[in-house]
Amino acid sequence: MQFPDDDNGKMLAAMAEAGIDLSKALDVDFFLVFEDQRDAESALEELSQSDLEGEIELLLNDESGKWELIVCLNMVPEYDAIVEQEVSLNEFAQEFGGITDGWGVMQHQEGDDDFADDAHECGDDCKH
């Protein structure tokens, strides 16, 4: 498979090399980062009331001290679809003083216990 030579393309190439089937829908996590808790909570409320079909989680990143809104969408990880979603979510986050901070896919590793954290694969710009 050929991918554009940018962060998203490199991430998709790495996923393909790791044996992930990119033709099937996966849970893709998009990360939105906010300095202020109230801004993050306002964005969460707005997304919760939208027609977004996905899961949303808000947490405080202890390491950075910033609030992360994780938007999990089940989608086929095609390059154009990823870019479109990132642009849309970045525009949304900016309305609340936030920015997007990459995306990733949780990959179940053989031998992981059912309740263990999965490995997080993310792009070069991701701070995780």
PDB file of C-alpha atoms in Angstrom:
ATOM      1  CA  MET A   1       0.000   0.000   0.000  1.00  0.00           C
ATOM      2  CA  GLN A   2       1.142   3.522  -0.755  1.00  0.00           C
ATOM      3  CA  PHE A   3       0.413   6.409   1.594  1.00  0.00           C
ATOM      4  CA  PRO A   4       1.189  10.135   1.411  1.00  0.00           C
ATOM      5  CA  ASP A   5       4.476  11.200   3.023  1.00  0.00           C
ATOM      6  CA  ASP A   6       3.002  12.979   6.050  1.00  0.00           C
ATOM      7  CA  ASP A   7       2.223  12.028   9.658  1.00  0.00           C
ATOM      8  CA  ASN A   8      -1.102  10.397   8.786  1.00  0.00           C
ATOM      9  CA  GLY A   9       0.406   8.464   5.891  1.00  0.00           C
ATOM     10  CA  LYS A  10       3.324   7.308   8.026  1.00  0.00           C
ATOM     11  CA  MET A  11       0.945   6.180  10.761  1.00  0.00           C
ATOM     12  CA  LEU A  12      -1.195   4.198   8.323  1.00  0.00           C
ATOM     13  CA  ALA A  13       1.935   2.628   6.769  1.00  0.00           C
ATOM     14  CA  ALA A  14       3.172   1.613  10.230  1.00  0.00           C
ATOM     15  CA  MET A  15      -0.224   0.107  11.028  1.00  0.00           C
ATOM     16  CA  ALA A  16      -0.195  -1.879   7.766  1.00  0.00           C
ATOM     17  CA  GLU A  17       3.365  -3.076   8.462  1.00  0.00           C
ATOM     18  CA  ALA A  18       2.221  -4.194  11.925  1.00  0.00           C
ATOM     19  CA  GLY A  19      -0.350  -6.428  10.259  1.00  0.00           C
ATOM     20  CA  ILE A  20      -3.448  -4.345  10.979  1.00  0.00           C
ATOM     21  CA  ASP A  21      -6.138  -4.852   8.319  1.00  0.00           C
ATOM     22  CA  LEU A  22      -6.864  -1.310   7.124  1.00  0.00           C
ATOM     23  CA  SER A  23      -9.814  -2.453   5.012  1.00  0.00           C
ATOM     24  CA  LYS A  24     -11.901  -3.176   8.125  1.00  0.00           C
ATOM     25  CA  ALA A  25     -13.555  -0.693  10.462  1.00  0.00           C
ATOM     26  CA  LEU A  26     -11.511   0.009  13.592  1.00  0.00           C
ATOM     27  CA  ASP A  27     -12.079   2.146  16.671  1.00  0.00           C
ATOM     28  CA  VAL A  28      -9.993   5.233  15.896  1.00  0.00           C
ATOM     29  CA  ASP A  29      -9.290   7.602  18.802  1.00  0.00           C
ATOM     30  CA  PHE A  30      -8.906  11.292  17.990  1.00  0.00           C
ATOM     31  CA  PHE A  31      -7.361  13.422  20.746  1.00  0.00           C
ATOM     32  CA  LEU A  32      -8.515  16.980  21.459  1.00  0.00           C
ATOM     33  CA  VAL A  33      -6.488  18.896  24.044  1.00  0.00           C
ATOM     34  CA  PHE A  34      -7.628  21.827  26.197  1.00  0.00           C
ATOM     35  CA  GLU A  35      -5.776  23.953  28.738  1.00  0.00           C
ATOM     36  CA  ASP A  36      -8.925  24.791  30.680  1.00  0.00           C
ATOM     37  CA  GLN A  37     -11.243  22.230  32.288  1.00  0.00           C
ATOM     38  CA  ARG A  38     -14.344  24.366  31.652  1.00  0.00           C
ATOM     39  CA  ASP A  39     -13.519  24.620  27.949  1.00  0.00           C
ATOM     40  CA  ALA A  40     -13.033  20.853  27.754  1.00  0.00           C
ATOM     41  CA  GLU A  41     -16.313  20.219  29.580  1.00  0.00           C
ATOM     42  CA  SER A  42     -18.146  22.640  27.272  1.00  0.00           C
ATOM     43  CA  ALA A  43     -16.737  20.824  24.233  1.00  0.00           C
ATOM     44  CA  LEU A  44     -17.749  17.485  25.757  1.00  0.00           C
ATOM     45  CA  GLU A  45     -21.296  18.746  26.337  1.00  0.00           C
ATOM     46  CA  GLU A  46     -21.546  20.053  22.781  1.00  0.00           C
ATOM     47  CA  LEU A  47     -20.293  16.780  21.287  1.00  0.00           C
ATOM     48  CA  SER A  48     -22.615  14.768  23.542  1.00  0.00           C
ATOM     49  CA  GLN A  49     -25.592  16.654  22.124  1.00  0.00           C
ATOM     50  CA  SER A  50     -24.436  16.397  18.504  1.00  0.00           C
ATOM     51  CA  ASP A  51     -25.213  13.652  16.012  1.00  0.00           C
ATOM     52  CA  LEU A  52     -21.672  12.296  16.346  1.00  0.00           C
ATOM     53  CA  GLU A  53     -21.745   8.510  16.279  1.00  0.00           C
ATOM     54  CA  GLY A  54     -18.954   7.499  18.596  1.00  0.00           C
ATOM     55  CA  GLU A  55     -17.771   7.367  22.168  1.00  0.00           C
ATOM     56  CA  ILE A  56     -16.399  10.371  24.014  1.00  0.00           C
ATOM     57  CA  GLU A  57     -14.217  10.438  27.113  1.00  0.00           C
ATOM     58  CA  LEU A  58     -12.733  13.363  29.030  1.00  0.00           C
ATOM     59  CA  LEU A  59      -9.707  12.978  31.247  1.00  0.00           C
ATOM     60  CA  LEU A  60      -6.915  14.992  32.792  1.00  0.00           C
ATOM     61  CA  ASN A  61      -3.473  14.076  31.480  1.00  0.00           C
ATOM     62  CA  ASP A  62      -1.402  14.018  34.666  1.00  0.00           C
ATOM     63  CA  GLU A  63       1.838  14.341  32.731  1.00  0.00           C
ATOM     64  CA  SER A  64       0.907  17.454  30.721  1.00  0.00           C
ATOM     65  CA  GLY A  65      -1.690  18.888  33.093  1.00  0.00           C
ATOM     66  CA  LYS A  66      -4.010  19.376  30.110  1.00  0.00           C
ATOM     67  CA  TRP A  67      -7.519  18.088  29.548  1.00  0.00           C
ATOM     68  CA  GLU A  68      -7.945  15.486  26.821  1.00  0.00           C
ATOM     69  CA  LEU A  69     -11.194  14.816  25.072  1.00  0.00           C
ATOM     70  CA  ILE A  70     -10.927  11.462  23.326  1.00  0.00           C
ATOM     71  CA  VAL A  71     -13.375  10.953  20.464  1.00  0.00           C
ATOM     72  CA  CYS A  72     -13.556   7.292  19.451  1.00  0.00           C
ATOM     73  CA  LEU A  73     -15.092   6.676  16.024  1.00  0.00           C
ATOM     74  CA  ASN A  74     -15.594   3.274  14.442  1.00  0.00           C
ATOM     75  CA  MET A  75     -14.421   3.772  10.883  1.00  0.00           C
ATOM     76  CA  VAL A  76     -12.360   2.283   8.094  1.00  0.00           C
ATOM     77  CA  PRO A  77      -8.982   4.023   8.548  1.00  0.00           C
ATOM     78  CA  GLU A  78      -8.669   5.427   5.043  1.00  0.00           C
ATOM     79  CA  TYR A  79      -6.272   8.336   4.611  1.00  0.00           C
ATOM     80  CA  ASP A  80      -8.840  10.844   3.281  1.00  0.00           C
ATOM     81  CA  ALA A  81     -11.396   9.913   5.953  1.00  0.00           C
ATOM     82  CA  ILE A  82      -8.792  10.347   8.721  1.00  0.00           C
ATOM     83  CA  VAL A  83      -7.723  13.766   7.380  1.00  0.00           C
ATOM     84  CA  GLU A  84     -11.339  14.904   6.989  1.00  0.00           C
ATOM     85  CA  GLN A  85     -12.157  13.872  10.557  1.00  0.00           C
ATOM     86  CA  GLU A  86      -9.023  15.553  11.939  1.00  0.00           C
ATOM     87  CA  VAL A  87      -9.801  18.835  10.162  1.00  0.00           C
ATOM     88  CA  SER A  88     -13.406  18.764  11.345  1.00  0.00           C
ATOM     89  CA  LEU A  89     -12.479  17.980  14.954  1.00  0.00           C
ATOM     90  CA  ASN A  90      -9.710  20.597  14.968  1.00  0.00           C
ATOM     91  CA  GLU A  91     -12.156  23.283  13.810  1.00  0.00           C
ATOM     92  CA  PHE A  92     -14.554  22.131  16.535  1.00  0.00           C
ATOM     93  CA  ALA A  93     -11.845  22.119  19.238  1.00  0.00           C
ATOM     94  CA  GLN A  94     -10.693  25.621  18.285  1.00  0.00           C
ATOM     95  CA  GLU A  95     -14.191  26.939  19.042  1.00  0.00           C
ATOM     96  CA  PHE A  96     -13.495  25.956  22.669  1.00  0.00           C
ATOM     97  CA  GLY A  97      -9.839  27.019  22.838  1.00  0.00           C
ATOM     98  CA  GLY A  98      -8.484  23.539  22.106  1.00  0.00           C
ATOM     99  CA  ILE A  99      -6.556  21.742  19.384  1.00  0.00           C
ATOM    100  CA  THR A 100      -6.343  18.237  18.012  1.00  0.00           C
ATOM    101  CA  ASP A 101      -3.337  16.196  19.069  1.00  0.00           C
ATOM    102  CA  GLY A 102      -3.216  13.261  16.712  1.00  0.00           C
ATOM    103  CA  TRP A 103      -5.071  10.004  16.533  1.00  0.00           C
ATOM    104  CA  GLY A 104      -4.435   6.378  17.290  1.00  0.00           C
ATOM    105  CA  VAL A 105      -5.823   2.887  17.338  1.00  0.00           C
ATOM    106  CA  MET A 106      -5.933   0.630  20.360  1.00  0.00           C
ATOM    107  CA  GLN A 107      -4.596  -2.723  19.279  1.00  0.00           C
ATOM    108  CA  HIS A 108      -5.251  -5.856  21.298  1.00  0.00           C
ATOM    109  CA  GLN A 109      -2.019  -7.751  21.722  1.00  0.00           C
ATOM    110  CA  GLU A 110      -2.006 -11.535  21.937  1.00  0.00           C
ATOM    111  CA  GLY A 111      -1.486 -12.584  25.529  1.00  0.00           C
ATOM    112  CA  ASP A 112      -3.011  -9.373  26.942  1.00  0.00           C
ATOM    113  CA  ASP A 113      -5.408 -10.034  29.710  1.00  0.00           C
ATOM    114  CA  ASP A 114      -8.956  -8.891  29.066  1.00  0.00           C
ATOM    115  CA  PHE A 115      -8.673  -6.000  31.511  1.00  0.00           C
ATOM    116  CA  ALA A 116      -5.141  -4.859  30.703  1.00  0.00           C
ATOM    117  CA  ASP A 117      -4.488  -1.626  28.831  1.00  0.00           C
ATOM    118  CA  ASP A 118      -4.008  -2.186  25.102  1.00  0.00           C
ATOM    119  CA  ALA A 119      -1.020  -0.821  23.230  1.00  0.00           C
ATOM    120  CA  HIS A 120      -1.668   2.650  21.876  1.00  0.00           C
ATOM    121  CA  GLU A 121      -0.296   3.402  18.436  1.00  0.00           C
ATOM    122  CA  CYS A 122      -0.231   7.068  17.547  1.00  0.00           C
ATOM    123  CA  GLY A 123       1.276   9.510  15.075  1.00  0.00           C
ATOM    124  CA  ASP A 124       4.513  11.477  15.367  1.00  0.00           C
ATOM    125  CA  ASP A 125       2.651  14.543  16.707  1.00  0.00           C
ATOM    126  CA  CYS A 126       0.834  12.606  19.418  1.00  0.00           C
ATOM    127  CA  LYS A 127       2.061  13.313  22.957  1.00  0.00           C
ATOM    128  CA  HIS A 128       1.064   9.917  24.374  1.00  0.00           C
TER     129      HIS A 128
END
